[in-house]
CSV table of N, CA, C and O in Angstrom, one decimal:
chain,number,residue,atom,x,y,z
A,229,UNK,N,-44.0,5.8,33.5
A,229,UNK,CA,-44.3,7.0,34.2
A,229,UNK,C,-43.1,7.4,35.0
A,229,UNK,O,-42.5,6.5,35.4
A,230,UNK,N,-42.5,8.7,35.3
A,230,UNK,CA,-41.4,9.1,35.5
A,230,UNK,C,-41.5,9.0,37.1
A,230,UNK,O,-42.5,8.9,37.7
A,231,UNK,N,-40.4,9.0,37.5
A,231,UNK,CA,-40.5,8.8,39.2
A,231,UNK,C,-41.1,10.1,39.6
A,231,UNK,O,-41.6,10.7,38.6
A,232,UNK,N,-41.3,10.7,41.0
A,232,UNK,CA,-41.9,11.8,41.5
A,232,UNK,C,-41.3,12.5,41.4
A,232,UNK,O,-41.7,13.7,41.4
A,233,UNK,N,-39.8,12.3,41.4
A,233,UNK,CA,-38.6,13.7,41.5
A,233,UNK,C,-37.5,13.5,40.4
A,233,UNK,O,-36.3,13.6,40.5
A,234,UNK,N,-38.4,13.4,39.1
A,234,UNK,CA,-38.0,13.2,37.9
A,234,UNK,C,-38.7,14.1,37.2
A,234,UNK,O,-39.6,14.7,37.7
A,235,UNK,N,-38.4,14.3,36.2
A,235,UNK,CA,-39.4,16.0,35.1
A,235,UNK,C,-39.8,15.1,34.0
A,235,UNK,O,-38.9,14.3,33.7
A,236,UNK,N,-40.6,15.0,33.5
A,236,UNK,CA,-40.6,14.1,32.3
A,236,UNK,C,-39.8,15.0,30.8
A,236,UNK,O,-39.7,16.2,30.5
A,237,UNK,N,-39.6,14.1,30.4
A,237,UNK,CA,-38.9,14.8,28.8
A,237,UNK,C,-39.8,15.3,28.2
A,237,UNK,O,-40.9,14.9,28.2
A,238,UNK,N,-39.1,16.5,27.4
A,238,UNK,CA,-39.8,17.5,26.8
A,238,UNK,C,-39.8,16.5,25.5
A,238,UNK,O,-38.9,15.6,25.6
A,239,UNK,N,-40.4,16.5,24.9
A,239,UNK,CA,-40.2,15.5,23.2
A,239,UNK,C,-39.9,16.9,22.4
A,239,UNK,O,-39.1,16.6,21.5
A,240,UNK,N,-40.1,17.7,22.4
A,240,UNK,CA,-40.1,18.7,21.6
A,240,UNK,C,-38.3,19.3,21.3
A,240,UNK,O,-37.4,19.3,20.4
A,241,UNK,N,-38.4,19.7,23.0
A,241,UNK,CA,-36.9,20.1,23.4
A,241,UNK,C,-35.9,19.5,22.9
A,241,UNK,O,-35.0,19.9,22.1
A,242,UNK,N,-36.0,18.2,23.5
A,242,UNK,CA,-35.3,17.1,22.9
A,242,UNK,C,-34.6,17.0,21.8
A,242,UNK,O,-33.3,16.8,21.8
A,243,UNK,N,-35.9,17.0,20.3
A,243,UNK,CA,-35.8,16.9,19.3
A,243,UNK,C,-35.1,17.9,18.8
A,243,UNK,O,-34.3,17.7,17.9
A,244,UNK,N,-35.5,19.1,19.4
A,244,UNK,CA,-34.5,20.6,18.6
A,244,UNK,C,-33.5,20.3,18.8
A,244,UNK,O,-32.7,20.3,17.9
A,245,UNK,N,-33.1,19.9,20.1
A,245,UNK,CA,-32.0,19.9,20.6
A,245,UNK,C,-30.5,19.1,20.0
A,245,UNK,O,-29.3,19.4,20.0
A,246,UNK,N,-31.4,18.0,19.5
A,246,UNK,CA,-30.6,17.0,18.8
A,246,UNK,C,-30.2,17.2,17.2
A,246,UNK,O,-29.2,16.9,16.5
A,247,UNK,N,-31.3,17.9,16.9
A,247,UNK,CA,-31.2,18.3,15.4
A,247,UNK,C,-30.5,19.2,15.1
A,247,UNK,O,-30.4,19.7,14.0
A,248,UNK,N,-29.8,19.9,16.4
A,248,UNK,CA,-28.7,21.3,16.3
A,248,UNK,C,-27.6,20.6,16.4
A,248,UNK,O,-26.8,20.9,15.6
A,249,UNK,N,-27.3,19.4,17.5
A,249,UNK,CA,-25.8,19.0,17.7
A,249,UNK,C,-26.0,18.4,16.4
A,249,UNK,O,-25.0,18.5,15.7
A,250,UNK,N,-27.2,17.7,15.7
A,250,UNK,CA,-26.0,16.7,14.3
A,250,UNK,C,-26.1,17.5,13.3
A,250,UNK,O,-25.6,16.9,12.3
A,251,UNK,N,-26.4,18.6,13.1
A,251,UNK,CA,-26.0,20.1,12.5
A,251,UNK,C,-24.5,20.4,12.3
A,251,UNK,O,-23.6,20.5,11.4
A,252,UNK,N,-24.7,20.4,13.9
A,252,UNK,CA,-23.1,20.9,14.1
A,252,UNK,C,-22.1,19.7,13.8
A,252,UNK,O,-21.2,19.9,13.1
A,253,UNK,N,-22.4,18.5,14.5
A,253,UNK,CA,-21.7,17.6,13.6
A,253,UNK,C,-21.5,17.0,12.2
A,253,UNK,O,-20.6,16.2,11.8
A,254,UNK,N,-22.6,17.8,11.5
A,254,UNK,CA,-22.1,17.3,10.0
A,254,UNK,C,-21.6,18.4,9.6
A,254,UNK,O,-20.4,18.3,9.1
A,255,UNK,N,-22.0,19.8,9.6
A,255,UNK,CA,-21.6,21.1,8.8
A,255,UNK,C,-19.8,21.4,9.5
A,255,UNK,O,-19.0,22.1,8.9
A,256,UNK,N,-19.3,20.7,10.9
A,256,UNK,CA,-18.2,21.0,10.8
A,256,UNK,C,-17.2,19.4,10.6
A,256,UNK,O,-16.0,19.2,10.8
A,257,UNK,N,-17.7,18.9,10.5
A,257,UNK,CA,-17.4,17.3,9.9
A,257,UNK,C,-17.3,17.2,8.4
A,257,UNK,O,-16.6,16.3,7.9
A,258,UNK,N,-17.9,17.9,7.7
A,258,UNK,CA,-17.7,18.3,6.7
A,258,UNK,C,-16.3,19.5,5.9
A,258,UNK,O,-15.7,19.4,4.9
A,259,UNK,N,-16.4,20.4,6.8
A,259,UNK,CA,-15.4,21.2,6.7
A,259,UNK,C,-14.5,20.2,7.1
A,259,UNK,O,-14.5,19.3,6.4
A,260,UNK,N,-13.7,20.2,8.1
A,260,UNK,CA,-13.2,19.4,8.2
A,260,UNK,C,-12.4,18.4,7.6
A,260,UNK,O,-11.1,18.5,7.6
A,261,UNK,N,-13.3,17.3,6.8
A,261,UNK,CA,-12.7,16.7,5.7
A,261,UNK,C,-12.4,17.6,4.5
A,261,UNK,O,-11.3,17.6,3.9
A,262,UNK,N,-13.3,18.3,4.2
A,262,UNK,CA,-12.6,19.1,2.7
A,262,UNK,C,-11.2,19.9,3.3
A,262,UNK,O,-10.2,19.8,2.6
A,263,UNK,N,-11.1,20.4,4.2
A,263,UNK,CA,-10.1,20.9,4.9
A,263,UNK,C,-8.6,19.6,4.6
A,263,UNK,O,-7.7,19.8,3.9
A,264,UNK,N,-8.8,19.0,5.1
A,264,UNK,CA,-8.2,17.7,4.7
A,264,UNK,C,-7.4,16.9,3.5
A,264,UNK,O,-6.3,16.3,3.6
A,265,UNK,N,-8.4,17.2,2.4
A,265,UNK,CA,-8.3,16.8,1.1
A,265,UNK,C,-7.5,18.0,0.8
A,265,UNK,O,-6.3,17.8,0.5
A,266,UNK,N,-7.8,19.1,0.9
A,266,UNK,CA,-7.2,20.3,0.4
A,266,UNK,C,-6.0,20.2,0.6
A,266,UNK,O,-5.0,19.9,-0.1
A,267,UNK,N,-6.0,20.7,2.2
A,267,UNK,CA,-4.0,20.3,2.7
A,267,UNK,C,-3.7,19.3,2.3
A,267,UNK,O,-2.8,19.4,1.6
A,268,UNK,N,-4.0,18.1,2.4
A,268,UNK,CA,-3.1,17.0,2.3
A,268,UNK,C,-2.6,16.5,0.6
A,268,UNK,O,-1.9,15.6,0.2
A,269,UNK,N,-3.4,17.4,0.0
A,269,UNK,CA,-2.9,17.1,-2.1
A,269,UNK,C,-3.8,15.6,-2.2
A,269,UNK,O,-3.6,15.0,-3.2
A,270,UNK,N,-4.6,15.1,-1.4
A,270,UNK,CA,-5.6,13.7,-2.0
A,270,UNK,C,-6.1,14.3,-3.3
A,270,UNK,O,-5.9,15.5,-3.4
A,271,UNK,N,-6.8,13.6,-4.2
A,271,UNK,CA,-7.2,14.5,-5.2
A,271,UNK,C,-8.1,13.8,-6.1
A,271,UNK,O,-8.7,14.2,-7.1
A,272,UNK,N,-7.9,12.0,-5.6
A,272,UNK,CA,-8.4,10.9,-6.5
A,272,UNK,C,-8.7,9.9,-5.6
A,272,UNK,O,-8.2,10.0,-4.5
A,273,UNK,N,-9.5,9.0,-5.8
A,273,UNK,CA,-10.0,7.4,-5.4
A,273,UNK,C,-10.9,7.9,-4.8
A,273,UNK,O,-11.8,8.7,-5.1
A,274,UNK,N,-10.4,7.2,-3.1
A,274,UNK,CA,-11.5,7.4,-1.8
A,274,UNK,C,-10.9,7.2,-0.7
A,274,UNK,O,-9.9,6.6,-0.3
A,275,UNK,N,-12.2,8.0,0.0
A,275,UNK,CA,-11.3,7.9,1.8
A,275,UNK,C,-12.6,7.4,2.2
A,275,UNK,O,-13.8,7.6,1.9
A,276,UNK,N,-11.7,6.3,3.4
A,276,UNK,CA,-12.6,5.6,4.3
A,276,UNK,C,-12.7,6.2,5.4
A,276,UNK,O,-11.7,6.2,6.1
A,277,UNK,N,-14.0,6.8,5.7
A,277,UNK,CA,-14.1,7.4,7.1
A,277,UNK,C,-15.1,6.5,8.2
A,277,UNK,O,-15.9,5.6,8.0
A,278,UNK,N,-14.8,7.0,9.2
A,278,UNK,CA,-15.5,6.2,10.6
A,278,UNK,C,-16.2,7.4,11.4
A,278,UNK,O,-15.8,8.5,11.0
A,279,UNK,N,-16.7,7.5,12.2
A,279,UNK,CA,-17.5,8.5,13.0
A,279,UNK,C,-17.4,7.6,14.0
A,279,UNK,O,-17.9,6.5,13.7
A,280,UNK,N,-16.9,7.8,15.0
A,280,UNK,CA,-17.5,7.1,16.8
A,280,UNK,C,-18.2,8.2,17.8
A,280,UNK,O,-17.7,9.0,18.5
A,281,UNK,N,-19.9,7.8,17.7
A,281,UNK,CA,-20.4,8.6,18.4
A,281,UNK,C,-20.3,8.2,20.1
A,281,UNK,O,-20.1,7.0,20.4
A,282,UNK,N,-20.3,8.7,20.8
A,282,UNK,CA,-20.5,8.1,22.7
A,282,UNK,C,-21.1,9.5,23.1
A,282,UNK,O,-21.2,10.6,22.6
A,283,UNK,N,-21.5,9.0,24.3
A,283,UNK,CA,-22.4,9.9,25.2
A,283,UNK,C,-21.6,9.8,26.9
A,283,UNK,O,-21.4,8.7,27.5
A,284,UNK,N,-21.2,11.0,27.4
A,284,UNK,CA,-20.5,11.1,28.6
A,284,UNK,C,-21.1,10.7,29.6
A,284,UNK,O,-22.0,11.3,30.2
A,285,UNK,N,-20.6,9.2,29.9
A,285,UNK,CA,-21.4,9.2,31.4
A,285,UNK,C,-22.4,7.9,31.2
A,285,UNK,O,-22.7,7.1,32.1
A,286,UNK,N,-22.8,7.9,29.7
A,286,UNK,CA,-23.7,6.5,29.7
A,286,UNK,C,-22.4,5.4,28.4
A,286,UNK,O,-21.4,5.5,27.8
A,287,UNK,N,-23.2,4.8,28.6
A,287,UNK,CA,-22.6,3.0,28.0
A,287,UNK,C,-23.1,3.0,26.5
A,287,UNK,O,-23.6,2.0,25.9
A,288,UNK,N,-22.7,4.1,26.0
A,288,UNK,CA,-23.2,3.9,24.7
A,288,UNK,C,-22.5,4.1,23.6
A,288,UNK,O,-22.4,5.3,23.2
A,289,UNK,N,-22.1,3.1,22.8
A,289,UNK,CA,-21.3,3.7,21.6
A,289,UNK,C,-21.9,3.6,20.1
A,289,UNK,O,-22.9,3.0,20.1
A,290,UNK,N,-21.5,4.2,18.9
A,290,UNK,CA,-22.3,4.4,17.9
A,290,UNK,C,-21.3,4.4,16.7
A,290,UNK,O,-20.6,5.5,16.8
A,291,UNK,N,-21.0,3.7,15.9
A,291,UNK,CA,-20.0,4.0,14.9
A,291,UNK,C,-20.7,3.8,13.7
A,291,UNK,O,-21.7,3.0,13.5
A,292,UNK,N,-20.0,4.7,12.6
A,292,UNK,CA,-20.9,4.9,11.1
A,292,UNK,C,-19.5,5.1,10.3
A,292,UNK,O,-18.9,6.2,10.4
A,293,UNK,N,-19.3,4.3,9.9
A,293,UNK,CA,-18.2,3.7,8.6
A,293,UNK,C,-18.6,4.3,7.2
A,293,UNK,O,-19.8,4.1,6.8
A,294,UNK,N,-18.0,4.7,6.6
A,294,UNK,CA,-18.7,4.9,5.1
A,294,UNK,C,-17.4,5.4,4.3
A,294,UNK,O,-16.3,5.8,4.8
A,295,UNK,N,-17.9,5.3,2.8
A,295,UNK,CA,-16.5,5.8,1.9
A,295,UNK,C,-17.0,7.0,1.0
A,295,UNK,O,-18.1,7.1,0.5
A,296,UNK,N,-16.0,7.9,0.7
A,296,UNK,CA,-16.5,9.1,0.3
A,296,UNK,C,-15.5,8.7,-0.9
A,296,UNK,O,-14.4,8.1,-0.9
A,297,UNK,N,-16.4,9.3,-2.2
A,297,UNK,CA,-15.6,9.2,-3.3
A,297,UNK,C,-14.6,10.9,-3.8
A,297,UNK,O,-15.2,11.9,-4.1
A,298,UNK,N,-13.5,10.7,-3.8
A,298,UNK,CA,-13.1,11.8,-4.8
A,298,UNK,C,-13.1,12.0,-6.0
A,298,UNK,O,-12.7,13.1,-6.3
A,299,UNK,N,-13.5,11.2,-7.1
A,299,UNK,CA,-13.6,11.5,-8.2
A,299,UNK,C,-12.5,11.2,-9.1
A,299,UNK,O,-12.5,11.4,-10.3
């Protein structure tokens, strides 16, 4: 139960909310790397990428490792 001079969370709000920032973090995380591949002449194997998510202010970190193939 939320304190008295607390608002409780919208669940809804929330959710839009979040589903817009990781929008924005994949659709320009994406550019990005193809941006990348392009200038830099890569053109074969694979790149290993990392993402470090954090939140300002809280104790939270989040990292997502993965390898993208070039072909």
């Amino acid at each position: 139960m939320p304190k008295p001079t607390e608002e409780a969370m919208d669940t809804d709000t929330f959710n839009m909310s979040l589903r817009k920032f990781l929008k924005q973090v994949g659709v320009t995380s994406q550019q990005a790397i193809e941006a990348h591949v392009r200038d830099s002449g890569v053109d074969s194997g694979s790149l290993t990428a990392r993402v470090v998510l954090t939140i300002d202010g809280q104790e939270f970190e989040h990292v997502v490792t993965g390898r993208i193939d070039l072909g």
